[in-house]
XYZ file of C-alpha atoms in Angstrom:
405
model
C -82.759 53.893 -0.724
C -83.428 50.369 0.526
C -80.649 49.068 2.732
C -80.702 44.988 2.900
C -79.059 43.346 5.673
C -76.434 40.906 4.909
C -76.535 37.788 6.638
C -73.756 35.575 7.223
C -73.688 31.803 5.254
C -73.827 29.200 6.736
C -69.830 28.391 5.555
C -68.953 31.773 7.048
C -70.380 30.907 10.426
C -69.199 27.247 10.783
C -65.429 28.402 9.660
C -65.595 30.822 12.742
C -66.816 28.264 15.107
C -64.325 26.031 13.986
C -61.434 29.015 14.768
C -63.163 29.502 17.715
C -62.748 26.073 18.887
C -59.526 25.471 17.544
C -58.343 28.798 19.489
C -59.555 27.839 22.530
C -58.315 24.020 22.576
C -54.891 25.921 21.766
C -55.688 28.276 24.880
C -56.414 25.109 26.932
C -53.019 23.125 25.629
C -51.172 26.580 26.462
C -52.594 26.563 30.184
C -51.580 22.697 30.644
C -48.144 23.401 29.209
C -47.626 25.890 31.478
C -48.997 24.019 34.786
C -46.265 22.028 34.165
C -43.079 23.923 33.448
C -42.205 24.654 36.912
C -42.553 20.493 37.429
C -40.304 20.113 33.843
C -38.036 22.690 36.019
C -37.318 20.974 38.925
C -37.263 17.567 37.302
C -34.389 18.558 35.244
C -32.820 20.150 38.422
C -32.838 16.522 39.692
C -31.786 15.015 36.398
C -28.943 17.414 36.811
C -28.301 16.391 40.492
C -28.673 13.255 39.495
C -26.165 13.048 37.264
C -23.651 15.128 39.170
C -24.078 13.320 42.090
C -24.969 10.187 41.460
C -26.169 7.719 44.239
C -25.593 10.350 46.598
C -28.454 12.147 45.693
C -30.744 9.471 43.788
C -30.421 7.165 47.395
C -34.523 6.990 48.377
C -33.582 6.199 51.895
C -31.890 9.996 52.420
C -34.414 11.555 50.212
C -36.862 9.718 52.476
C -35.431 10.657 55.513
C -35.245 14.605 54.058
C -39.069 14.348 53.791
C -39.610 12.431 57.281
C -37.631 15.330 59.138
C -39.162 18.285 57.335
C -42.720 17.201 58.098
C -43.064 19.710 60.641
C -42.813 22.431 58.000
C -44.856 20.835 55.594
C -47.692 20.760 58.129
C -46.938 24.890 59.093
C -47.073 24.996 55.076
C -50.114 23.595 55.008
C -51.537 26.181 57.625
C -49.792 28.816 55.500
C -51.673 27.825 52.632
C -55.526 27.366 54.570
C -54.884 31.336 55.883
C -53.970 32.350 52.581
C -56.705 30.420 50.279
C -58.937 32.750 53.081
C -57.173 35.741 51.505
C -55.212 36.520 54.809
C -51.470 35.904 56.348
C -50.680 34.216 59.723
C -46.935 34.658 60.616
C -47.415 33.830 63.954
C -47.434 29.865 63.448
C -44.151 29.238 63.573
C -44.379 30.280 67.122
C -47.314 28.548 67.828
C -45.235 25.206 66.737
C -42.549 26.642 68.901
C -44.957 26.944 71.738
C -46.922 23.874 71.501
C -43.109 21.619 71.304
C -42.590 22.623 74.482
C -45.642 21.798 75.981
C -45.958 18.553 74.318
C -42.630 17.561 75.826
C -42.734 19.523 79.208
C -46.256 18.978 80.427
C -45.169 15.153 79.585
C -42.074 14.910 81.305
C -41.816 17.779 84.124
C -45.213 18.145 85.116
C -46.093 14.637 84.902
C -49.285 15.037 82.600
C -51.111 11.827 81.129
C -49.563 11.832 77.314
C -53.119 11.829 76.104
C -54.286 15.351 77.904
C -51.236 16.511 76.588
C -52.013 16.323 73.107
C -55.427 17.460 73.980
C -54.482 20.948 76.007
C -51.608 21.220 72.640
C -54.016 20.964 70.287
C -56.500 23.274 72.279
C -53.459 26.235 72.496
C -53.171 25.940 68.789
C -57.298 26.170 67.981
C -57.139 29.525 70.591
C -54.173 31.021 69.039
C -56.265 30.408 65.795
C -59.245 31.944 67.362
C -57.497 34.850 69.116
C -55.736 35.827 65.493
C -59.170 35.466 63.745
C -60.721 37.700 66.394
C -58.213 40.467 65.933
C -58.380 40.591 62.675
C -61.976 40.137 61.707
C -63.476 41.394 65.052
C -60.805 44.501 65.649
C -60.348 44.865 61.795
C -56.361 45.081 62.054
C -54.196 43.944 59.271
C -53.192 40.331 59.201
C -49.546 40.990 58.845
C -49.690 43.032 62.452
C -51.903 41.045 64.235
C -50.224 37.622 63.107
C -46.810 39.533 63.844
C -47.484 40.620 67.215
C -49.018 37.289 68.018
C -45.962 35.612 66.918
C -44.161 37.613 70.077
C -46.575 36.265 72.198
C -46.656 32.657 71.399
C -42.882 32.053 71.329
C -42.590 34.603 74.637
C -44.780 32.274 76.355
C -42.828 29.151 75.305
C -39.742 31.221 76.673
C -41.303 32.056 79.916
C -42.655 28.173 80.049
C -39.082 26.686 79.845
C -36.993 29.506 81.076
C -35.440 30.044 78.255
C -33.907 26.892 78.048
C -34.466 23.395 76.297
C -36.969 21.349 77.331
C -36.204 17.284 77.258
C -37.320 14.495 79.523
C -34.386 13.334 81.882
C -33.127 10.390 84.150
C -36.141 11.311 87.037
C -38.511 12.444 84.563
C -41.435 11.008 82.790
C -40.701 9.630 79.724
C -42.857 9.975 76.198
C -44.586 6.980 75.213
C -42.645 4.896 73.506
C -45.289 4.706 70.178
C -44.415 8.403 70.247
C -40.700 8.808 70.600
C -37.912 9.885 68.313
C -36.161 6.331 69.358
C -38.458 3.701 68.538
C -42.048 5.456 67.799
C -43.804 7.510 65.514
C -40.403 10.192 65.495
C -38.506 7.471 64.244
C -37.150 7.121 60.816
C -36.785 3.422 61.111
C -40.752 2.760 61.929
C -42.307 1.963 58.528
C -45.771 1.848 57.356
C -46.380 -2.100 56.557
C -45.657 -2.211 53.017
C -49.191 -4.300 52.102
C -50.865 -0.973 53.498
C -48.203 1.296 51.440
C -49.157 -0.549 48.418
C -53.114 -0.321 49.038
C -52.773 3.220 49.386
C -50.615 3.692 46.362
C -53.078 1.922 43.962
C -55.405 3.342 45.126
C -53.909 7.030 44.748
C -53.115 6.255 41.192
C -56.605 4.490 40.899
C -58.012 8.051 41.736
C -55.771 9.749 39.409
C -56.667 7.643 36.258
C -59.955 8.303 36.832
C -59.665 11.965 37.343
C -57.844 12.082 34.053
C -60.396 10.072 32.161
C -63.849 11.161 33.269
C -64.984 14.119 32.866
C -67.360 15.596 36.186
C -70.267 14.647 34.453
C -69.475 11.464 34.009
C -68.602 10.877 30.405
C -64.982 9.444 28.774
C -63.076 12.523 28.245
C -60.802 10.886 24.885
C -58.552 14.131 24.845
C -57.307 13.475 28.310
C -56.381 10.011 27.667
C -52.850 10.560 26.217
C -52.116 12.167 29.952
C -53.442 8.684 31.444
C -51.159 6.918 29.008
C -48.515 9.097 30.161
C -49.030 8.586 33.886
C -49.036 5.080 33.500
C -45.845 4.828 31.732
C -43.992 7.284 33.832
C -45.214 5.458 37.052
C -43.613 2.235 35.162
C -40.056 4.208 34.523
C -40.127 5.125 38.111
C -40.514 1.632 38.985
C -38.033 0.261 36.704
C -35.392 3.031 36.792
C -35.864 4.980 40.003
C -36.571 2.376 42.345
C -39.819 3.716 42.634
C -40.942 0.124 45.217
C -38.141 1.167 47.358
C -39.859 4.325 48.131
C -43.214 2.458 48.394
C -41.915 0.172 51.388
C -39.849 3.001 52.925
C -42.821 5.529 53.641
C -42.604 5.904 57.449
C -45.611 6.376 59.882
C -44.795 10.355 60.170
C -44.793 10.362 56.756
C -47.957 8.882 56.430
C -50.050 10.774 59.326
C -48.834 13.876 56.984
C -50.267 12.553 53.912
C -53.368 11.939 55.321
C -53.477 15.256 57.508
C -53.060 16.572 53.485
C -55.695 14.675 51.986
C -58.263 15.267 54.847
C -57.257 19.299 54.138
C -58.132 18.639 50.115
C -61.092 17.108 50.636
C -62.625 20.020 53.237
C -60.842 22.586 50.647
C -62.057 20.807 47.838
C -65.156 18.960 48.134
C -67.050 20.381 51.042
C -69.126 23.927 51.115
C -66.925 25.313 53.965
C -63.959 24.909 51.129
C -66.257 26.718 48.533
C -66.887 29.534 50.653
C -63.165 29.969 51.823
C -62.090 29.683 48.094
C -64.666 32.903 47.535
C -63.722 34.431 50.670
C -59.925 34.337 49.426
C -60.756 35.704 45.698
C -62.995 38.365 46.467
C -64.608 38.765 50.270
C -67.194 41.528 49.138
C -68.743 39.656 46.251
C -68.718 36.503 48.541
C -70.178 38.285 50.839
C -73.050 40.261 48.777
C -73.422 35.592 47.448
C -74.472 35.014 51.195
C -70.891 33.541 52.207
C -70.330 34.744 55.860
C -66.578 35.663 55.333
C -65.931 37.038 58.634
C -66.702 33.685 60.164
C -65.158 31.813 57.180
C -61.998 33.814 58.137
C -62.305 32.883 61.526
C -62.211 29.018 60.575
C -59.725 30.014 58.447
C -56.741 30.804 61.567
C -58.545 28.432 63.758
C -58.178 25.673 61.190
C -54.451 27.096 60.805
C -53.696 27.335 64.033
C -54.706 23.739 64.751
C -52.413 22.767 62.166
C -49.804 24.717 63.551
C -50.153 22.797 67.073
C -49.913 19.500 65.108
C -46.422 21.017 63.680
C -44.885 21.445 67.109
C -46.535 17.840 68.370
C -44.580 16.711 65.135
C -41.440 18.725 65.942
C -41.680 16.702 69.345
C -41.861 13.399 68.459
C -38.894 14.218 66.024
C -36.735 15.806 68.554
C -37.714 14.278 71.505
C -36.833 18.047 73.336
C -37.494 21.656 72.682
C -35.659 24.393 72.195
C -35.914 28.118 72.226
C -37.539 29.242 69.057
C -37.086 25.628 67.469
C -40.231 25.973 64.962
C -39.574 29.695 64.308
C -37.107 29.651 61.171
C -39.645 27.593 59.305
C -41.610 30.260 58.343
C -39.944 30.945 54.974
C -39.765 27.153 53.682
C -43.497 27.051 55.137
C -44.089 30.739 52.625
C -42.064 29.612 49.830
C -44.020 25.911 49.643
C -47.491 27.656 49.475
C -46.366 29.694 47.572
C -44.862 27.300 44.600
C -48.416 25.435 45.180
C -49.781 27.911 42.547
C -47.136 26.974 39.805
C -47.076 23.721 40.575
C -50.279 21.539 38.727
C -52.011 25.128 39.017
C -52.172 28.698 37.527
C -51.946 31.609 40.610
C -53.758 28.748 42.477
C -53.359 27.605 46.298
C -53.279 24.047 46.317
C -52.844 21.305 48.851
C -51.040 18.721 46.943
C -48.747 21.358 45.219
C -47.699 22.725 48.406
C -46.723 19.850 49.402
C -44.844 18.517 46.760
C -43.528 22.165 46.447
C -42.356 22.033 50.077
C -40.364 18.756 49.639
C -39.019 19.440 46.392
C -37.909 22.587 47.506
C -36.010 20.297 50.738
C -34.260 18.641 47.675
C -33.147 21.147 45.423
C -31.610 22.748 49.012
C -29.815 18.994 50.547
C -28.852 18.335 46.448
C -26.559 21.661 46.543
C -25.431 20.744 50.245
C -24.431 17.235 49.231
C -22.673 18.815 46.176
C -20.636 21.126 48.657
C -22.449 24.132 49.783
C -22.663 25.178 52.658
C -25.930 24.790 54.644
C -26.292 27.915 56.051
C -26.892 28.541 52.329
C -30.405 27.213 52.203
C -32.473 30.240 53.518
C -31.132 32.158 50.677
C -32.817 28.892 48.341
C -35.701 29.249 50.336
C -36.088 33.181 49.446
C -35.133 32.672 45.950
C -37.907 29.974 44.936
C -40.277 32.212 47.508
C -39.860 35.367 44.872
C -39.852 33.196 42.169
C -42.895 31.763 42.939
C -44.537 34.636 43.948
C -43.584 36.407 40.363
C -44.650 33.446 38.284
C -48.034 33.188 40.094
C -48.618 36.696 40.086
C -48.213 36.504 35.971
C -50.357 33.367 35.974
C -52.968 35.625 37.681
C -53.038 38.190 35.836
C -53.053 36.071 32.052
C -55.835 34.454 33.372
């Protein structure tokens, strides 16, 4: 007996590529929705604060000067987050911050070092520490969370052996850091702003970028589903303006501020649009088939702690020009914020992502949510126990995200 095939109409085949497409635009709308809920979540957390609090929260000068003296963790964040898009841990950067405060302040003022070696030999500790980590791991093959850990005792020992256990600060006799550096009346300072023309460059032009992210597509065309989102940035950037004081902020950016923003946009655009930030992205997803691709992990890895400890070195220099003085283990306790902002990078604008932008908006939102519940009457010593909280959270929420996708 004759068996005929049966072929499918045309109808038949168009109705399924029409489900097909329809399912996936709903797939897509899904994955945006969810990009944003832990934004929606902390935005209502302010509305809340807001509301509750009132000018004492909603004033842009402390919420400013929040983000001004947590830029030190921000920049160990963003280590945090180069070691980990490499697929490894460095706990040991918190004492490399420790370690290079100290020198940045004592080689200035004890040992009478020209300010501009200083920064130099800082900056070199931090690369080494990078490159000793890197070689342990990759070279000795021993986990990450050991090496890193037992590195960590040997950065902050050697700041305790440097200063004798003791703080470290510039006094009558001594010499004095620079005054374009200083926690008084230079780049430390609160009260130094970035001229607002240049603030206001740098802001159109940010938003310039972001318009046209939203609206063109990479090859070039007019993406027309995207352009409700453009709409909406627009109109929320004119509520902030209107309602939130949004200029204040503009004109109040100060120069710390600003050397982290660009230290963050020099990071995206290695991680983002170079081939170095390609390979590390494979490295960090899975080393073996990077590897069997032609990626050279191991030395990818390597960059990886070196580029991480060299941001760790600019933490402490930061920590410096705040403080003006070091102290025993100063940097050392912002290892969890640093975790817990990396961390949130990958449920902020991302799915189980690393991200440079959302670990930094995750790091100073998560300074907010902690100083909004201080101002409201808890206590402070309270805020490790936010910092853990948002750090499982995050961890929980991108592990999910991972494993949907």
């Amino acid at each position: 007996m004759e068996i005929k095939s049966i072929e499918k109409s045309p109808t038949v085949e168009q109705d399924a590529a029409v489900r097909s497409d329809a399912s996936g635009k709903r797939a897509k709308r899904l994955a945006s929705l969810q990009t944003a809920l832990t934004v929606i979540a902390f935005l209502a957390i302010f509305a809340v604060y807001s509301a509750w609090l009132g000018d004492q929260f909603l004033n842009s000068n402390t919420r400013l000067l929040d983000f001004h003296s947590n830029v030190p963790v921000l920049l160990l964040a963003l280590s945090v987050v180069v070691t980990l898009l490499s697929g490894q841990f460095d706990l040991s950067i918190g004492s490399m911050a420790t370690l290079t405060a100290f020198l940045t302040v004592g080689l200035t003022a004890k040992q009478g070092w020209p300010f501009w070696l200083v920064l130099v030999v800082a900056l070199g500790i931090g690369v080494l520490g990078g490159l000793l980590n890197g070689a342990i791991v990759v070279g000795l093959k021993v986990n990450a969370f050991i090496a890193t850990m037992g590195t960590s005792g040997l950065f902050v020992g050697l700041s305790a052996v440097y200063s004798n256990g003791q703080v470290v600060s510039p006094s009558a006799g001594d010499n004095q850091l620079p005054a374009w550096f200083s926690a008084q009346s230079g780049l430390g300072s609160f009260s130094q702003k970035v001229p607002q023309g240049i603030a206001w460059v740098v802001f159109a032009l940010v938003l310039a970028k972001l318009i046209h992210w939203l609206l063109i597509s990479p090859d070039g065309h007019f993406n027309k589903s995207r352009l409700s989102y453009a709409v909406g940035l627009v109109l929320l950037i004119g509520v902030g303006l209107v309602w939130f004081d949004l200029a204040t902020w503009i004109n109040s950016v100060s120069w710390l501020i600003s050397c982290l923003l660009l230290v963050a946009t020099v990071l995206w655009i290695l991680v983002n649009h170079t081939s170095y930030g390609r390979s590390l992205k494979a490295t960090g997803s899975n080393s073996e088939a990077a590897r069997l691709a032609g990626v050279k992990t191991q030395r990818v890895t390597i960059q990886a702690f070196v580029t991480g400890g060299f941001l760790a070195a600019l933490s402490g220099i930061s920590l410096a020009a705040l403080n003006g003085s070091a102290a025993p283990g100063i940097a050392v306790p912002f290892l969890l914020p640093a975790f817990a902002a990396a961390f949130l990078s990958t449920v902020l604008f991302s799915r189980g992502k690393f991200t440079i932008w959302g670990t930094v908006t995750g790091g100073i939102f998560l300074v907010w949510v902690a100083q909004g519940l201080i101002v409201g009457g808890l206590h402070y010593t309270w805020t490790e126990v936010v910092n853990g909280v948002v750090l499982v959270c995050a961890v929980g929420i991108s592990t999910t995200f991972r494993r949907n996708r």
